[in-house]
Short mmCIF file of C-alpha atoms in Angstrom, two decimals:
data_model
loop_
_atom_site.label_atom_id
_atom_site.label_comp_id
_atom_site.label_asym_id
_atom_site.label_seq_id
_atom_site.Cartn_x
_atom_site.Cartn_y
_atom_site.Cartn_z
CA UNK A 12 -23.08 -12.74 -5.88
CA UNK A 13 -24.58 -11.97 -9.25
CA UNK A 14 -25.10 -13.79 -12.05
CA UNK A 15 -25.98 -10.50 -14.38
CA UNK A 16 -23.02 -9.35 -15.77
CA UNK A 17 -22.69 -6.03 -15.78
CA UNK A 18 -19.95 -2.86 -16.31
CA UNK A 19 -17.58 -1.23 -13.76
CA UNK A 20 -15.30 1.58 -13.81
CA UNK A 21 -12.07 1.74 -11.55
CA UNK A 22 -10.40 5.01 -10.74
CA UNK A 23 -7.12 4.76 -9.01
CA UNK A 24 -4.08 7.38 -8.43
CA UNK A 25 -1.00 6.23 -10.13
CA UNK A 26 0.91 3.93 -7.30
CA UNK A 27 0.98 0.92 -6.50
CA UNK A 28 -0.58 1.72 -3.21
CA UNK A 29 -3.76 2.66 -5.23
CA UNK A 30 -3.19 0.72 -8.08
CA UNK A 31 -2.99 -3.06 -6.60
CA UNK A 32 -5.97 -3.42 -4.47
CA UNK A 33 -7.97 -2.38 -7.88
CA UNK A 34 -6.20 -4.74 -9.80
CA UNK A 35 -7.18 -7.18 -7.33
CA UNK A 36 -10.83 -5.89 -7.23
CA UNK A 37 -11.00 -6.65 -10.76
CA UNK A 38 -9.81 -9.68 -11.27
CA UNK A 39 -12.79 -10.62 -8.59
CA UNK A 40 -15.25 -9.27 -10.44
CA UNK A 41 -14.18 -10.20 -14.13
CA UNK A 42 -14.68 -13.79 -12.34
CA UNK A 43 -17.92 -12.61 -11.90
CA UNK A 44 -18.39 -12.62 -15.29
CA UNK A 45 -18.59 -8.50 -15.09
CA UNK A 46 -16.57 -6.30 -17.73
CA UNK A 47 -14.06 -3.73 -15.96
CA UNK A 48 -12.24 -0.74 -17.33
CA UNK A 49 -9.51 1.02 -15.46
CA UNK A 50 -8.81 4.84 -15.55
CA UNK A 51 -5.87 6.27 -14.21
CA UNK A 52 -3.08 8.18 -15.77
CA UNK A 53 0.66 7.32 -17.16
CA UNK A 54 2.23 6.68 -14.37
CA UNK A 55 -0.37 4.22 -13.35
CA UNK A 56 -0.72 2.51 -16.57
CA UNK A 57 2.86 1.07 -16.03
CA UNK A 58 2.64 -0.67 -12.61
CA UNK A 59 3.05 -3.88 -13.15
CA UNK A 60 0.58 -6.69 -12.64
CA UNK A 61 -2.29 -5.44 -14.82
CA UNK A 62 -4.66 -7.97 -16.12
CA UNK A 63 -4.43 -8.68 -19.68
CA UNK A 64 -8.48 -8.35 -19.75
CA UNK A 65 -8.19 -4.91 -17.68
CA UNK A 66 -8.61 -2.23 -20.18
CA UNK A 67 -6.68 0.87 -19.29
CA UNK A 68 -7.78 4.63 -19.85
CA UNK A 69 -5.10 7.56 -19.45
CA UNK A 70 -6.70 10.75 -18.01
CA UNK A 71 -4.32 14.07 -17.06
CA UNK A 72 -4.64 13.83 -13.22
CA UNK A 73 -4.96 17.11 -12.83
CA UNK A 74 -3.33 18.04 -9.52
CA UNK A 75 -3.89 21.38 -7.68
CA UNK A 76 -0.31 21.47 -5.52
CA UNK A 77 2.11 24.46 -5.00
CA UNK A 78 1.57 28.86 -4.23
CA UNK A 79 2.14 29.02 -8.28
CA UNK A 80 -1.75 30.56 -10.10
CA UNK A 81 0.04 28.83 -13.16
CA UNK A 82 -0.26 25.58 -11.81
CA UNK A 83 -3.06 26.12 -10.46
CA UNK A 84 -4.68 27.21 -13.71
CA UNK A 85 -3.06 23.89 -15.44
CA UNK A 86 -4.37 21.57 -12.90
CA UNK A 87 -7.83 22.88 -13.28
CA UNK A 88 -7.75 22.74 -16.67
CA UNK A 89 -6.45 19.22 -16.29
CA UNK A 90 -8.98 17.80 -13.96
CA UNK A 91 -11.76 19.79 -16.35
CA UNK A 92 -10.44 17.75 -19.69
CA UNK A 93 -10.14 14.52 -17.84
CA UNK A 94 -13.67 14.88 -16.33
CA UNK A 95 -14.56 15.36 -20.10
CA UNK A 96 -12.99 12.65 -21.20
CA UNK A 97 -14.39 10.00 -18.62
CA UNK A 98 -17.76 11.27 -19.55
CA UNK A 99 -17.44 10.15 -23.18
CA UNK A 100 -16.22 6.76 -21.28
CA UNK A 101 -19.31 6.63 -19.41
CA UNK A 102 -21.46 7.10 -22.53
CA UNK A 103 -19.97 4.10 -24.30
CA UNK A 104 -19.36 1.83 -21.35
CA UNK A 105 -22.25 2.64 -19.64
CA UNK A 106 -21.43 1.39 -15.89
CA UNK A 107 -23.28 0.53 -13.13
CA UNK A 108 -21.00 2.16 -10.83
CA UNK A 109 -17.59 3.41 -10.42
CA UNK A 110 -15.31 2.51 -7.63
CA UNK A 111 -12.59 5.21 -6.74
CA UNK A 112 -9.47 4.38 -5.01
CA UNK A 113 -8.10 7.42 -4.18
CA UNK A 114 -4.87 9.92 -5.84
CA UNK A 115 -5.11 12.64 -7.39
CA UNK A 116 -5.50 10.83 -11.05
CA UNK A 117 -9.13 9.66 -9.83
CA UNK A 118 -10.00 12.69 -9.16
CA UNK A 119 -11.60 13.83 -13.08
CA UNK A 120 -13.45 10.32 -12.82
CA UNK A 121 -15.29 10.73 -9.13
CA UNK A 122 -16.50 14.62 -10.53
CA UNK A 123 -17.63 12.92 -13.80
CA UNK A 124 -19.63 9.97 -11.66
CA UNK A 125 -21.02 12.47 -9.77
CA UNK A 126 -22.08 14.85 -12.72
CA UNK A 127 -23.51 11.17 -14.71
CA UNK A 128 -25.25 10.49 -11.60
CA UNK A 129 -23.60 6.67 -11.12
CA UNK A 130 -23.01 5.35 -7.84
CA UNK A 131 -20.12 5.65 -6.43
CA UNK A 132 -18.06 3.56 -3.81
CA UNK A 133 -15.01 4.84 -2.42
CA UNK A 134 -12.10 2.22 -0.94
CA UNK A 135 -9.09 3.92 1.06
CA UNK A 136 -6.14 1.73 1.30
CA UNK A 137 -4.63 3.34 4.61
CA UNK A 138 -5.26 4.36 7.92
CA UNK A 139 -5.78 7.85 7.14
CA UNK A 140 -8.72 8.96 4.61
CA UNK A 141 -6.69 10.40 1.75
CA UNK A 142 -7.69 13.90 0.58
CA UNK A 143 -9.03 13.31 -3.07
CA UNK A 144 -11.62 10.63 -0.41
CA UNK A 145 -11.81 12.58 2.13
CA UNK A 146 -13.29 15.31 -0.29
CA UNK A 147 -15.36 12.68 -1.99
CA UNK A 148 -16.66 11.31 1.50
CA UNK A 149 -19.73 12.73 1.73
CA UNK A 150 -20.52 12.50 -2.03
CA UNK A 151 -20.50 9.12 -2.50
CA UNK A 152 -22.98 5.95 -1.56
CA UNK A 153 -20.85 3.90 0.40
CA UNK A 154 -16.70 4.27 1.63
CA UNK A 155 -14.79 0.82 1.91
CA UNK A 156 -11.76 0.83 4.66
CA UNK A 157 -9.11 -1.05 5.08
CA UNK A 158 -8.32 -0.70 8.86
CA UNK A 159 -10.72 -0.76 11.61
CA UNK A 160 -9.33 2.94 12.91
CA UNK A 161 -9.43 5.54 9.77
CA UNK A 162 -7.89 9.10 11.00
CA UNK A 163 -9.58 12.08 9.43
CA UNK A 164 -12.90 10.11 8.47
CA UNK A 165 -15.68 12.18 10.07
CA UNK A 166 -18.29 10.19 12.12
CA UNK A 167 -20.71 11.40 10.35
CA UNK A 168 -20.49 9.17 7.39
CA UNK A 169 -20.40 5.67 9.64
CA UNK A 170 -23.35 4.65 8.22
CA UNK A 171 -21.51 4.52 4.69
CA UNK A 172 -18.92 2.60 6.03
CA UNK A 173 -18.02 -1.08 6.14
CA UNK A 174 -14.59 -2.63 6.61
CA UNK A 175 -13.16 -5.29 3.60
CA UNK A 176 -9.81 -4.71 4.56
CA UNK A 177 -7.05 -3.74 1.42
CA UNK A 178 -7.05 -6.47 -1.23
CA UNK A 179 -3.69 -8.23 -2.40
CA UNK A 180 -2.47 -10.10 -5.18
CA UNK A 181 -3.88 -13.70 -5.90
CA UNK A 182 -0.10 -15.36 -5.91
CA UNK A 183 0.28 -13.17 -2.25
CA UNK A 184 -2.77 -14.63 -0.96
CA UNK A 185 -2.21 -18.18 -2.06
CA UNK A 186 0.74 -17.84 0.68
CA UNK A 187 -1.66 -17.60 3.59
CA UNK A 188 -2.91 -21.43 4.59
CA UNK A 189 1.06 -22.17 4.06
CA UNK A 190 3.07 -22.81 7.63
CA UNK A 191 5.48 -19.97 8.42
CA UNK A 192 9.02 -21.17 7.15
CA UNK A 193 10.57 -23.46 9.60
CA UNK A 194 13.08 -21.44 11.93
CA UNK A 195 15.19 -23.36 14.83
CA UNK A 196 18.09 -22.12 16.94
CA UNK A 197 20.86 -23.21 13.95
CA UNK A 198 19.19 -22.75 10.91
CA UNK A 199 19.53 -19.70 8.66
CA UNK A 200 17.51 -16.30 9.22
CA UNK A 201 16.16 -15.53 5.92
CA UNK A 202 15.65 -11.62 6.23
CA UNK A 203 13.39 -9.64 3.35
CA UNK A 204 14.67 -5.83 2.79
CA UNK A 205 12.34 -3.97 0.30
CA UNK A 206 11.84 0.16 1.11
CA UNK A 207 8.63 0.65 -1.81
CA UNK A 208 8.45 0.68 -5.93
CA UNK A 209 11.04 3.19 -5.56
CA UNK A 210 13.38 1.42 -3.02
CA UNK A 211 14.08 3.41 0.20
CA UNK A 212 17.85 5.32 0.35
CA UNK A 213 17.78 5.19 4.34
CA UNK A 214 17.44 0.98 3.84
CA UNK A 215 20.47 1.00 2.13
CA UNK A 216 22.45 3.03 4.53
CA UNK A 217 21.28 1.60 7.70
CA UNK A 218 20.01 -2.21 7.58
CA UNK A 219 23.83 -3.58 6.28
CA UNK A 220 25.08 -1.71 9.36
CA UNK A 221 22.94 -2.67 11.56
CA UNK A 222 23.06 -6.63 10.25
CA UNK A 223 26.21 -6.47 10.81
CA UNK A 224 25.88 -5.43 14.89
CA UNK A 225 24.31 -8.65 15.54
CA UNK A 226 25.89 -11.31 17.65
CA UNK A 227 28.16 -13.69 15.50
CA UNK A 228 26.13 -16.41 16.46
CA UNK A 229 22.73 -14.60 14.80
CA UNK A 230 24.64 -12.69 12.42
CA UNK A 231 26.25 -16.34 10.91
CA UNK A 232 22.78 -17.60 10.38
CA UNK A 233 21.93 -14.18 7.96
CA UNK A 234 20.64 -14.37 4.43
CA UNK A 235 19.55 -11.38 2.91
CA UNK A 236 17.31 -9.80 0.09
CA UNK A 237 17.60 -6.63 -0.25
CA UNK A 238 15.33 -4.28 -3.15
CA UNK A 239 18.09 -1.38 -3.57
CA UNK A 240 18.29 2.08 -5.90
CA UNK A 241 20.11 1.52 -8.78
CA UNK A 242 22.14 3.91 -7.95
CA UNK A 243 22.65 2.62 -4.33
CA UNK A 244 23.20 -0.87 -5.76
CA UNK A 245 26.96 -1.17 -5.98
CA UNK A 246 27.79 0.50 -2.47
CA UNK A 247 25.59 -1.72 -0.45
CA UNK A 248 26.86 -4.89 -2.59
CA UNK A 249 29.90 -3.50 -0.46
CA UNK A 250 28.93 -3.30 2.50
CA UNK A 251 27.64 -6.30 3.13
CA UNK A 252 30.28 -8.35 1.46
CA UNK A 253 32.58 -6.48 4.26
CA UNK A 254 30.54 -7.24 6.90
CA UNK A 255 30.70 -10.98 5.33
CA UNK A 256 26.97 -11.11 4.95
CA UNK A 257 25.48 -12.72 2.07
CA UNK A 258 22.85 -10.91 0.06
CA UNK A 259 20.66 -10.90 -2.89
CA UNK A 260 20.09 -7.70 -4.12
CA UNK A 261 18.43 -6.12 -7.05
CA UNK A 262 16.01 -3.36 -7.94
CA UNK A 263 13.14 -5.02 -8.76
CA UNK A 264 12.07 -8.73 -8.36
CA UNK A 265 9.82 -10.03 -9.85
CA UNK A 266 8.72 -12.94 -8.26
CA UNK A 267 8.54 -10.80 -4.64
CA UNK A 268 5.41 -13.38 -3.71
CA UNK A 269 8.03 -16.18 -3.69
CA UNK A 270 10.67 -14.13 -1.39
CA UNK A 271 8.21 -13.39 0.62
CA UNK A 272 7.00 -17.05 1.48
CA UNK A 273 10.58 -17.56 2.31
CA UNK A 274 11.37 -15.03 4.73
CA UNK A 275 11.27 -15.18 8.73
CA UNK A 276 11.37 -11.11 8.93
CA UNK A 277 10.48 -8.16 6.72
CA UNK A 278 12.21 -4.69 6.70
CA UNK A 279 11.05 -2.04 4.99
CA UNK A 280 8.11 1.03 5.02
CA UNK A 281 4.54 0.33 5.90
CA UNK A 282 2.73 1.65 2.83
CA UNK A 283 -0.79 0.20 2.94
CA UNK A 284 0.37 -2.56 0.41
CA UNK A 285 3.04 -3.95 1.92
CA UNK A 286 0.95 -3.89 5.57
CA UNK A 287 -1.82 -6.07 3.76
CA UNK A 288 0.67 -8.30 2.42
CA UNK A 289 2.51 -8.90 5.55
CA UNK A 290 -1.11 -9.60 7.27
CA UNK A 291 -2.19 -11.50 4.27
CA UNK A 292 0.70 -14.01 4.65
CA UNK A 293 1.86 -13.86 8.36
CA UNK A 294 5.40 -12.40 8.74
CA UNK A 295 6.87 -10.43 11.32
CA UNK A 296 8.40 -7.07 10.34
CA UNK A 297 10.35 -4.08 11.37
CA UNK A 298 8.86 -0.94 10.07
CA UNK A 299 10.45 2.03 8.97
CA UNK A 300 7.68 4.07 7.89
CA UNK A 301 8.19 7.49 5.92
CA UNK A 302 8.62 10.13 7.72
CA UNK A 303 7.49 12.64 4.49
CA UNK A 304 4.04 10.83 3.53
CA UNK A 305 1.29 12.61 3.97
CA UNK A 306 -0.90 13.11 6.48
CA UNK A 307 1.94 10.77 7.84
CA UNK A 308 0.03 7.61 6.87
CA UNK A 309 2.62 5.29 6.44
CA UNK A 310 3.27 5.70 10.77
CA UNK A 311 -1.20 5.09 11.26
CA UNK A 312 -0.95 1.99 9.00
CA UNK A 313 1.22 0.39 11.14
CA UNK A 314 -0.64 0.58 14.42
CA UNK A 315 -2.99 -2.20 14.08
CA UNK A 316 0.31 -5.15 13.37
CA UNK A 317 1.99 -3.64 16.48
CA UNK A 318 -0.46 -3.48 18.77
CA UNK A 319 -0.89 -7.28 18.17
CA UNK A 320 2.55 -7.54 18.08
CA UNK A 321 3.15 -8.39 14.95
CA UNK A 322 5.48 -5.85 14.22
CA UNK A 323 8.20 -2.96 15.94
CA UNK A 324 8.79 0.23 14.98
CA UNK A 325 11.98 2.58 13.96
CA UNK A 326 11.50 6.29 13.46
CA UNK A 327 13.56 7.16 10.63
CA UNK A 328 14.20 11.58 11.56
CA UNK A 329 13.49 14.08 8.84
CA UNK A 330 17.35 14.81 8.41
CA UNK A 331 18.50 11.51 7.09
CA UNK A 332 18.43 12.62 3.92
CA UNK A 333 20.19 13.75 1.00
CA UNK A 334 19.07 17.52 2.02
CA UNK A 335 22.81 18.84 3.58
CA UNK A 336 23.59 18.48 -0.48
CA UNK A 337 21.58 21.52 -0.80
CA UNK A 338 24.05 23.41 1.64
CA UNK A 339 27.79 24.52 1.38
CA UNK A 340 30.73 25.08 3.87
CA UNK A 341 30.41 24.77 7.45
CA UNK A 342 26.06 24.09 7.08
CA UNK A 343 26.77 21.20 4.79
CA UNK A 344 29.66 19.44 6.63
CA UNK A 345 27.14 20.16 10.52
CA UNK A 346 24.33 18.59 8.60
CA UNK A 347 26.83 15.60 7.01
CA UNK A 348 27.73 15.07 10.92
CA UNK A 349 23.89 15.12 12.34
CA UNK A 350 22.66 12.63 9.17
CA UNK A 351 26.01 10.03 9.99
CA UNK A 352 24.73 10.38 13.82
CA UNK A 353 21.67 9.69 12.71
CA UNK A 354 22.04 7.21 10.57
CA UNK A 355 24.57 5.17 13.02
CA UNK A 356 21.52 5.26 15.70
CA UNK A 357 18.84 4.04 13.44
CA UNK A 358 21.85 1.06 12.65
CA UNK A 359 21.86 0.28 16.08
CA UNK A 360 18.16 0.18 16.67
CA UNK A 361 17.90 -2.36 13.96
CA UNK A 362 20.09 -4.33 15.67
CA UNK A 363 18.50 -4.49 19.06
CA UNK A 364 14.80 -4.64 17.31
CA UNK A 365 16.08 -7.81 15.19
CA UNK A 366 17.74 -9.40 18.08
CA UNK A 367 14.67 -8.80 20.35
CA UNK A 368 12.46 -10.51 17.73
CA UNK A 369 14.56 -13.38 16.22
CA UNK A 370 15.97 -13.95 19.90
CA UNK A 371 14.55 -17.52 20.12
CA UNK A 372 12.30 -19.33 17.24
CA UNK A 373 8.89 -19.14 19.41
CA UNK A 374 9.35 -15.22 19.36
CA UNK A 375 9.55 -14.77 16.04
CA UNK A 376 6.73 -17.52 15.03
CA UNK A 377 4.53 -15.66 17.40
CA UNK A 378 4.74 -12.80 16.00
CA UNK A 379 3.90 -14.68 12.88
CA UNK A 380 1.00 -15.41 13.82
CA UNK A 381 0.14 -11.93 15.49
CA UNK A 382 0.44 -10.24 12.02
CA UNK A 383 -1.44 -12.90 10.13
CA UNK A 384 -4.52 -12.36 13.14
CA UNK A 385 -4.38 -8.70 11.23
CA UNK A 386 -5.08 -10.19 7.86
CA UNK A 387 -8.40 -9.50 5.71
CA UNK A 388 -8.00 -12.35 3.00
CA UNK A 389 -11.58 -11.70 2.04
CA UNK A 390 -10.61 -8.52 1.08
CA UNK A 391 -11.56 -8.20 -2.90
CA UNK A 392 -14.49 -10.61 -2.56
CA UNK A 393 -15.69 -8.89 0.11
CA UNK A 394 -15.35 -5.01 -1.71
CA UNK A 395 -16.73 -6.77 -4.98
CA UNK A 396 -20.25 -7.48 -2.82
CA UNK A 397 -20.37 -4.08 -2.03
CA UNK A 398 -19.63 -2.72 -5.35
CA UNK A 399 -22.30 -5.21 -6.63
CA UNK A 400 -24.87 -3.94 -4.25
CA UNK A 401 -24.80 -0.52 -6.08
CA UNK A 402 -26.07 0.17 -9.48
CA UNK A 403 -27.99 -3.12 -10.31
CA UNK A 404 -29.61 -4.22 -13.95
CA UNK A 405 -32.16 -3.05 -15.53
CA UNK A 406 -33.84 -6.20 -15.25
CA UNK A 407 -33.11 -6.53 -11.63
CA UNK A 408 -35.66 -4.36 -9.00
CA UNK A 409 -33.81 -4.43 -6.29
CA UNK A 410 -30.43 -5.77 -5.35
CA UNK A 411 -29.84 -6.17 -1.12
CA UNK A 412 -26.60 -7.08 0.46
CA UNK A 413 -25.99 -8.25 4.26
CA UNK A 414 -23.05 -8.47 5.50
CA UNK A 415 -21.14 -8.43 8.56
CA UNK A 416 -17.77 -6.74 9.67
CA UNK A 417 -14.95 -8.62 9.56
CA UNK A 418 -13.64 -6.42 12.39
CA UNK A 419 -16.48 -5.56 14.15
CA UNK A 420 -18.42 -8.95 14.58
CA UNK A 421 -21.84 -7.43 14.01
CA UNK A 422 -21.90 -4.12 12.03
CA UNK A 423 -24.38 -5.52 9.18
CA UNK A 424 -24.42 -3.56 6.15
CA UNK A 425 -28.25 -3.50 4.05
CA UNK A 426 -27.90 -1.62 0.66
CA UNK A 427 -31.62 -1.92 -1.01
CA UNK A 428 -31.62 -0.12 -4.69
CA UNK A 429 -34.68 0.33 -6.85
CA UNK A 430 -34.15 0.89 -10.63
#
């Protein structure tokens, strides 16, 4: 650790996937003593769970998508006027390096780096290298992973890499040394629904069903929280207060940390978040993961948790949802039939993968403790010695940094830099 105090630059796309773990990076490193600034653009700027000390720049992220020359002509010219404007950032911040975190906001930022000649250190939150890294991969002085297995991260750049895992919040990580909540044969079955920042639609139309296919003596025992659309809100109320199942629900709660140290099982997607949450803490979940992410990341990120058995899978199919709307007559009402099929299976699979887990207390502590085996709470201290490795002071010759792989037991990492 150093005691120079120096500047860093964040870059991060604007999710929470990308946005947390560099909230939590920076909150390391402003105990450091170091001064951070954030870029990213408006969508990013209103996650919650910024740091009051965590200055915030707003670039146009510039995205390249679509067959439409328009849009590609505005993205360019999007990504050009934000790599403008994080050069004029660089010139009165003056950092010693810039970490990117991937999206297509941080894009502008990594060109400008590159152009001011900063170091750079890449950190990719899932378990496959996202594009605006994977086109940054071999342009950069060291890439942090989260997962021990990153698809679509060419061998070639090993020697760049060392695995810190995907830093959480501080009030998720305070959850960890705690004891897994206490779960016998009669006492309730606390059960955590949440489907993203968004909510999930397919959540709302399956998990009530599905609850409610459980045997009377399991399904007595339920409690329920349940993140929901607003405008899904009312009909699941419904649904579970036919099924007689009590539950919480809302669209956003605040104090998700807390619900979390109460629950025996999570349901939901695996975004990279939520995965180093679950690890972080130690919960057993069912994952749904989305089917329409890209580069189908959300289904890689949950690998690792299953294989220790810390978690089971549902495949949610690319029909269940909201696209027969886009059809009339006969197509609409055949694809209304397929997505009620559909979603009646997935019901039923919740069922038996809840009852499988939760079928006596040792199998669900178990798994427990398989997920929180998974769990890189050294995540953010570990990424801020990297990032301090690059880019020392002035007044420093050479900073070095050894350190060994979390996952791989040996793997040291030796970053010398002369000034």
């Amino acid at each position: 650790m150093s005691s120079v105090s120096r500047h860093y630059v964040l870059a991060a796309g604007g999710t929470g996937g990308h946005l947390i773990p560099a909230f939590a990076l920076a909150a390391e490193l402003h105990q450091r003593g170091h001064h951070v600034a954030l870029i990213t653009d408006e969508r990013g700027a209103a996650i919650p769970g910024k740091p009051d000390y965590l200055t915030s720049h707003v670039l146009p992220p510039g995205r390249i998508a679509g067959k439409n020359p328009i849009g590609w002509l505005k993205g360019a010219r999007g990504i050009w006027q934000g790599r403008s404007m994080a050069l004029r950032l660089f010139d009165s911040f003056q950092p010693s390096a810039v970490v990117g975190f991937g999206g297509y906001p941080a894009m502008p930022t990594m060109l400008a780096a590159r152009s001011a000649g900063l170091p750079i250190v890449l950190h990719e939150q899932n378990a496959v290298l996202g594009r605006v890294n994977r086109y940054f991969a071999g342009k950069v002085d060291a890439i942090a992973t989260s997962c021990e297995e990153v698809d679509l991260l060419d061998s070639k750049y090993a020697d760049k890499v060392t695995l810190v895992g995907n830093p959480v919040r501080a009030d998720v990580l305070t959850l960890r040394d705690q004891p897994f909540p206490e779960f016998a044969e009669d006492s309730l079955f606390r059960i955590l629904v949440t489907g993203g920042s968004q909510g999930a639609r397919v959540l709302s139309q399956v998990v009530p069903d599905g609850l409610a296919m459980l045997p009377p003596t399991l399904r007595s025992r339920l409690q329920v929280i349940q993140q929901c659309r607003a405008e899904d809100i009312e009909a699941v109320r419904q649904r579970y207060a036919v099924h007689g199942i009590p539950a919480e629900l809302a669209t956003y709660f605040e104090d998700m940390a807390e619900r979390l140290a109460g629950a025996h099982l999570f349901v939901g997607r695996s975004g990279a978040s939520t995965i180093a949450e679950l690890t972080a803490v130690g919960r057993p979940a069912i994952l749904i993961p989305l089917p329409y992410a890209m580069d189908d990341h959300q289904s890689a990120n949950a690998r690792e948790i299953v294989a220790a058995g810390g978690a089971r899978v549902i495949r949610q199919p690319a029909i269940t949802t909201e696209n027969a709307d886009k059809y009339r007559g006969d197509r609409r009402n055949a694809l209304l039939r397929e997505q009620a099929d559909l979603l009646q299976k997935m019901a039923k699979d919740v069922c038996l993968q809840i009852e499988a887990i939760a079928k006596n207390p040792q199998t669900l502590a178990n798994a427990a403790h398989a997920a929180w085996n998974c769990g890189y709470p050294k995540a953010a201290s570990d990424l801020a010695d990297l990032v301090e490795s690059f880019g020392a002071s002035p007044i420093m010759d050479v900073i070095r940094m050894e350190k060994t792989s979390p996952a791989t037991g040996g793997k040291a990492l030796a970053r010398e830099r002369a000034q």
